[in-house]
PDB file of C-alpha atoms in Angstrom:
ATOM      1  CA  UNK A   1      33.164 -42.237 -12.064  1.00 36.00           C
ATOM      2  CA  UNK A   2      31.035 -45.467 -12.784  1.00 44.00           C
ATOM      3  CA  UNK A   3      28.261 -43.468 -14.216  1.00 49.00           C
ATOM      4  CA  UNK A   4      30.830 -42.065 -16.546  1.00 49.00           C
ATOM      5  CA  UNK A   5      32.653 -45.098 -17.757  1.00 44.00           C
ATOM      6  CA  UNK A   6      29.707 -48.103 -17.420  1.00 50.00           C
ATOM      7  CA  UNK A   7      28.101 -49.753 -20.811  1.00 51.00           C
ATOM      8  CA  UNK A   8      24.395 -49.504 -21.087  1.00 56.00           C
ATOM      9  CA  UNK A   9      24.468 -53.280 -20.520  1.00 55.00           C
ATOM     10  CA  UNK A  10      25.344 -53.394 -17.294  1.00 58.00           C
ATOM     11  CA  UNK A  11      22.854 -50.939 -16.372  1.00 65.00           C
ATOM     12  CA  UNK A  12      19.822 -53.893 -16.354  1.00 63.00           C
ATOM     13  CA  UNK A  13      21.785 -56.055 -13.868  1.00 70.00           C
ATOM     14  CA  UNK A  14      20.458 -56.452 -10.614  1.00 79.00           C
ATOM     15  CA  UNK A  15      22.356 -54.844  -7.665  1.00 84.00           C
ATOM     16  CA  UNK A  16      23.487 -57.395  -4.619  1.00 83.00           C
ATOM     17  CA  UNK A  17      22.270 -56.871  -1.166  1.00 82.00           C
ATOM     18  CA  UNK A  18      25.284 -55.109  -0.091  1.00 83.00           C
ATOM     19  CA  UNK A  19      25.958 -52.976  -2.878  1.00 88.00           C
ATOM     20  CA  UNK A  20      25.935 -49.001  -2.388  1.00 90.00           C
ATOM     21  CA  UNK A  21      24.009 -48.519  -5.478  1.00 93.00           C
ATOM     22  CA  UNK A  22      20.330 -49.507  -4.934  1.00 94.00           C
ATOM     23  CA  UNK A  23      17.468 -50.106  -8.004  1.00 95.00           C
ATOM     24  CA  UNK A  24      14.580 -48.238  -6.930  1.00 96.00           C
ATOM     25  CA  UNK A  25      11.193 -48.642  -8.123  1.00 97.00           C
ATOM     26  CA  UNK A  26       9.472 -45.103  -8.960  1.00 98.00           C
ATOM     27  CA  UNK A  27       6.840 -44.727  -5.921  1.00 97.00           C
ATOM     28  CA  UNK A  28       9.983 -46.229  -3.292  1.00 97.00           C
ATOM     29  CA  UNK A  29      12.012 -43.774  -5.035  1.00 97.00           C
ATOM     30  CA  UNK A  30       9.572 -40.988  -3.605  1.00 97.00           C
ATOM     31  CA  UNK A  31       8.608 -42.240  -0.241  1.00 97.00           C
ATOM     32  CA  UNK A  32      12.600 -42.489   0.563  1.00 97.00           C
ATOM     33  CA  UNK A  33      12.864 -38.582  -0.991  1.00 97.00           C
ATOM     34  CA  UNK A  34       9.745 -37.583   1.113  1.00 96.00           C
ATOM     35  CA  UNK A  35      10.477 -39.142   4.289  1.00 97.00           C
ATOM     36  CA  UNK A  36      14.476 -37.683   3.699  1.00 96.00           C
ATOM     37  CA  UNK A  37      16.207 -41.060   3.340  1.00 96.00           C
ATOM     38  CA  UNK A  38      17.010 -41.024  -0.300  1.00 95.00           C
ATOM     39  CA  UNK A  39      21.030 -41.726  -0.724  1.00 95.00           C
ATOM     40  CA  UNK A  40      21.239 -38.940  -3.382  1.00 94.00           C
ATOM     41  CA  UNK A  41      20.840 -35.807  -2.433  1.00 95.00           C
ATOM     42  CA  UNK A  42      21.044 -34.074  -5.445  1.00 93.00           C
ATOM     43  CA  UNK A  43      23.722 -32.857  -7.811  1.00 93.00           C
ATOM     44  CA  UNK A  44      24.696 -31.875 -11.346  1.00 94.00           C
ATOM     45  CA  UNK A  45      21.823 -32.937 -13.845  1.00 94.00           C
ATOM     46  CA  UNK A  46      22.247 -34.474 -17.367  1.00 93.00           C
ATOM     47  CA  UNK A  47      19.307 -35.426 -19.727  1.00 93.00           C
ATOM     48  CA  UNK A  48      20.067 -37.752 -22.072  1.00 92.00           C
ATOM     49  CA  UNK A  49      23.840 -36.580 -22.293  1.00 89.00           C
ATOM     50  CA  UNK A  50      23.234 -32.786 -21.988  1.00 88.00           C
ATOM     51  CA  UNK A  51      24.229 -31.079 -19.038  1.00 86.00           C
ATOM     52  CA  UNK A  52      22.129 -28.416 -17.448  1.00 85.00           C
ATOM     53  CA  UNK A  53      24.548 -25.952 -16.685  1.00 76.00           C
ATOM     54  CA  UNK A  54      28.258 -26.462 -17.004  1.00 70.00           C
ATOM     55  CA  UNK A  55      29.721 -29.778 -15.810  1.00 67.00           C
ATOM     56  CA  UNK A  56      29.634 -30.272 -12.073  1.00 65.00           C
ATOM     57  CA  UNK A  57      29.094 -26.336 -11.632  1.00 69.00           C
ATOM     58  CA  UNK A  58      25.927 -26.349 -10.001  1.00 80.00           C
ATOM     59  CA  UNK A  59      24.035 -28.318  -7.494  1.00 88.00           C
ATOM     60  CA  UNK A  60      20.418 -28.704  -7.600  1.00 91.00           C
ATOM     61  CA  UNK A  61      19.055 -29.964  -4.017  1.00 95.00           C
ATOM     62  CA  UNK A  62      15.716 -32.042  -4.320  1.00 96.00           C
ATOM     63  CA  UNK A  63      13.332 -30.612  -1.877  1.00 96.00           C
ATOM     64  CA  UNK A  64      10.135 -32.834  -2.880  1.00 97.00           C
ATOM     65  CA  UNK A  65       8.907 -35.446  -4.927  1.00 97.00           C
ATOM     66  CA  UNK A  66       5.334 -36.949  -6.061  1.00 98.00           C
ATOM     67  CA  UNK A  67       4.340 -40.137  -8.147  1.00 98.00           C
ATOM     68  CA  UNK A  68       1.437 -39.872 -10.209  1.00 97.00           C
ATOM     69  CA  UNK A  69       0.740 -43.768  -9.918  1.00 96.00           C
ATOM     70  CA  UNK A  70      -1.865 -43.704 -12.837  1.00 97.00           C
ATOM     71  CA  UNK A  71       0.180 -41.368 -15.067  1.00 97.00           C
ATOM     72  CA  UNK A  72       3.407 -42.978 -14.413  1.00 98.00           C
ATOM     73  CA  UNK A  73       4.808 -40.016 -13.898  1.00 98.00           C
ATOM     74  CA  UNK A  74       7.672 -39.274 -10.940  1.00 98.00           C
ATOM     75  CA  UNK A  75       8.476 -35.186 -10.255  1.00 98.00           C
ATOM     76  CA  UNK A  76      11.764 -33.717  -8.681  1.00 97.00           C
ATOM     77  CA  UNK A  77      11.206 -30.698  -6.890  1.00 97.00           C
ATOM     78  CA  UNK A  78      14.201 -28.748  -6.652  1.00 95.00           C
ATOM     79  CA  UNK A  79      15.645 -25.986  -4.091  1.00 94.00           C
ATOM     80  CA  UNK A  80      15.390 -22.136  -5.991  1.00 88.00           C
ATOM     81  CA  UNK A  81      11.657 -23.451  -7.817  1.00 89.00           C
ATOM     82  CA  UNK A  82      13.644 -26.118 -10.557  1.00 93.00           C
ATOM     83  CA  UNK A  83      10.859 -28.643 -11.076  1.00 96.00           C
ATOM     84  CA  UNK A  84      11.860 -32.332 -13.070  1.00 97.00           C
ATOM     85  CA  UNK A  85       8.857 -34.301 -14.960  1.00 98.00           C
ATOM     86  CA  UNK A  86      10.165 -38.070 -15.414  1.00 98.00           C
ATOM     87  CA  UNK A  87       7.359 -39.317 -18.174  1.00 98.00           C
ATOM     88  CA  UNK A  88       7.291 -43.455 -17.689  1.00 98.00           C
ATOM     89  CA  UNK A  89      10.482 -44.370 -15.671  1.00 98.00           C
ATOM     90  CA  UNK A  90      12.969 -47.284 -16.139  1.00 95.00           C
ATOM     91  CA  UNK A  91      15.260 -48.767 -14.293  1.00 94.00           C
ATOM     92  CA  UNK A  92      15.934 -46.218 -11.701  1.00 96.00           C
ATOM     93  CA  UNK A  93      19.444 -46.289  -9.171  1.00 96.00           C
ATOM     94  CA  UNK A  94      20.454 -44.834  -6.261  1.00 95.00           C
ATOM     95  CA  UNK A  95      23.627 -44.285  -4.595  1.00 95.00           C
ATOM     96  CA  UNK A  96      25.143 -41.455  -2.313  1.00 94.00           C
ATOM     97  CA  UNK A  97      26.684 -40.288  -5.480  1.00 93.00           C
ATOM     98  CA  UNK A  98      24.044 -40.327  -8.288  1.00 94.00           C
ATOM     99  CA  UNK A  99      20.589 -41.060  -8.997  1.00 96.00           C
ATOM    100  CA  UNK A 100      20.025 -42.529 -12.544  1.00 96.00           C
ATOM    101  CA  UNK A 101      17.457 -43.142 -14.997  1.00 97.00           C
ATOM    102  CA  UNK A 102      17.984 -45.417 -17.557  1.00 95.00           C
ATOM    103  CA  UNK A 103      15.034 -44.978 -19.560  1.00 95.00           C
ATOM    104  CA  UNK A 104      12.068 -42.722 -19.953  1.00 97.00           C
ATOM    105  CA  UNK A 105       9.928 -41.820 -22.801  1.00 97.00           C
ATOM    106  CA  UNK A 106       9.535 -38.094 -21.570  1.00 97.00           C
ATOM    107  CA  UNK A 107      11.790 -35.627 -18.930  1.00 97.00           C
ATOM    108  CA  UNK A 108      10.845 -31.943 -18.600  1.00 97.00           C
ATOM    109  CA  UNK A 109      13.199 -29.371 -16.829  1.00 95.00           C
ATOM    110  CA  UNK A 110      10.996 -26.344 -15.976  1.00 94.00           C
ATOM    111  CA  UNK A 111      12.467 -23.088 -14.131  1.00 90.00           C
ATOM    112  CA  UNK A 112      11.094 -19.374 -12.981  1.00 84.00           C
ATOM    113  CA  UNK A 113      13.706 -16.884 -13.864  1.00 75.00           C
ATOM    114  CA  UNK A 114      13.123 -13.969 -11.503  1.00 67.00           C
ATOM    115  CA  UNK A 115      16.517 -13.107 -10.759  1.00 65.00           C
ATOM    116  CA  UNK A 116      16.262  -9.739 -10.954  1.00 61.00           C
ATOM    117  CA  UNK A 117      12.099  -9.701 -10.165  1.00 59.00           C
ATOM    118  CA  UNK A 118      11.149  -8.316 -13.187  1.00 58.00           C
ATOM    119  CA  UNK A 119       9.194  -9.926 -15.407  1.00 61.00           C
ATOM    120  CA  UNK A 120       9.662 -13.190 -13.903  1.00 62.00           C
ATOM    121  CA  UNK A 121       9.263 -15.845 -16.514  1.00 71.00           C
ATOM    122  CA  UNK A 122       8.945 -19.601 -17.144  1.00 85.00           C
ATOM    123  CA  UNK A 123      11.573 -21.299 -18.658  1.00 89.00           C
ATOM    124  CA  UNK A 124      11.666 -24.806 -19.804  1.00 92.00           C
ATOM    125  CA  UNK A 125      13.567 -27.694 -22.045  1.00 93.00           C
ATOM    126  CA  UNK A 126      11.372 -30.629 -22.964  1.00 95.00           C
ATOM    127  CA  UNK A 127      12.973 -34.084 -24.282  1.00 95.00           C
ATOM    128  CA  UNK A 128      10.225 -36.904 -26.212  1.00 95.00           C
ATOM    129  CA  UNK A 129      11.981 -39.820 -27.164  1.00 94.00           C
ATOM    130  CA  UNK A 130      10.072 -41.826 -29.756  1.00 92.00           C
ATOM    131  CA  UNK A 131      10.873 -44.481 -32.495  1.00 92.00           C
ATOM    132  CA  UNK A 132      14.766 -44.650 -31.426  1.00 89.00           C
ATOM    133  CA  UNK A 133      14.682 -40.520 -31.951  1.00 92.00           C
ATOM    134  CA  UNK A 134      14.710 -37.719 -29.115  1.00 92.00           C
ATOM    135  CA  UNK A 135      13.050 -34.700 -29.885  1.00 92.00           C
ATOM    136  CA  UNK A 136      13.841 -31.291 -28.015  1.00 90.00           C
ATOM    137  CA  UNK A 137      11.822 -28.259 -27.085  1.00 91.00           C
ATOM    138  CA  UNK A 138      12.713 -25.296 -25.308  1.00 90.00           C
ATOM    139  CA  UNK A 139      11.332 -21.547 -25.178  1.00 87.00           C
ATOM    140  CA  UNK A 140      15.003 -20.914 -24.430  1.00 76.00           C
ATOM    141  CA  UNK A 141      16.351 -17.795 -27.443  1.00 71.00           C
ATOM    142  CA  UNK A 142      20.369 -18.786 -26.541  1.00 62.00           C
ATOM    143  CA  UNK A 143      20.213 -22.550 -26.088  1.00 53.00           C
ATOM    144  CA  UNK A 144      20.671 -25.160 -29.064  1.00 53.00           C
ATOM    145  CA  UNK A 145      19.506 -28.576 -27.187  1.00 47.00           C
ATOM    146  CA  UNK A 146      20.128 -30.923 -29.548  1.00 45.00           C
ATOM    147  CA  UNK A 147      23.862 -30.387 -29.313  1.00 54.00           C
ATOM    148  CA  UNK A 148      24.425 -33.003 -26.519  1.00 64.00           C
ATOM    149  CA  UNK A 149      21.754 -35.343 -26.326  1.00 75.00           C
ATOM    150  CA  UNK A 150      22.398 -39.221 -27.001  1.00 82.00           C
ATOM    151  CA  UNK A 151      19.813 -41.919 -27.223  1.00 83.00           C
ATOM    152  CA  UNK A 152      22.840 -44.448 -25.736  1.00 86.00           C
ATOM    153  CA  UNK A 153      22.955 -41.678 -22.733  1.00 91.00           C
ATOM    154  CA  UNK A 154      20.404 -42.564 -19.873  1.00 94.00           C
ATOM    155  CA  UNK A 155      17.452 -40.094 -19.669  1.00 95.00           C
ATOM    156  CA  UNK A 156      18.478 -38.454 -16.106  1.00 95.00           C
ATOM    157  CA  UNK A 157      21.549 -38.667 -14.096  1.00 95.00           C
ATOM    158  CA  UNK A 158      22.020 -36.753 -11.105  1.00 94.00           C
ATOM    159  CA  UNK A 159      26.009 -36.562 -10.265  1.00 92.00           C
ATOM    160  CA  UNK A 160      26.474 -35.553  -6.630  1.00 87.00           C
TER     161      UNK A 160
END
């Protein structure tokens, strides 16, 4: 519920020693996933206000991560092939119920449809934010992505 009701401001405070929610820097962020002691699991995802999938209706468990150090560049591996590009990271937190990311300039959802194994095909929704504007693009016929999205939103939660 703090995720849901929190201003933006209070997302560059620094959380105390004892706190459950933990600032993570993007290459801790992926040891802790890789070596199974992140706090958040995975969840429900949102990018930049738009849900994937209907609210709380899914959960999407992160299998792997890697941190392209020189690109800046932190990927979510997902359970069932869902893959999550995180273009120049900000302010990253963890807790047991959400993983957040305040700001990036860049966050690609990507996903193989093969459902019914034939013609499997790649599906993906791409958000840019530039100059204080966020532009979407998706190869998906039945999806208007635009709908939802928010530049006061935070580029990635994870709701567990």
């Amino acid at each position: 519920m703090t995720a849901l009701h929190a201003t933006p401001d209070l997302d560059h405070l620094e959380p105390t020693s004892n706190s459950e929610t933990k600032r993570r820097r993007p290459c801790e962020l992926v040891e802790l996933i890789e070596d199974s002691k992140n706090l958040c699991k995975g969840g429900s995802l949102r990018l930049y206000g738009s849900w994937f999938g209907k609210h709380y209706d899914n959960c999407h468990k992160i299998e792997t991560a890697h941190y392209y150090k020189r690109l800046n560049i932190v990927t979510l591996n997902f359970k069932g092939g869902l893959n999550l590009k995180v273009y120049n990271p900000e302010h990253i937190f963890e807790a047991s119920t959400f993983l957040k990311v305040v700001h990036a300039d860049r966050v690609k959802l990507s996903w193989i449809n093969d459902k019914k194994n034939i013609n499997p095909r790649n599906y993906y929704i791409d958000y840019t934010r530039k100059n204080n504007k966020i532009r979407t693009e998706t190869n998906l016929s039945c999806r208007k992505p635009t709908c939802d999205i928010s530049l006061n939103a935070p580029a990635l939660i994870i709701y567990n």
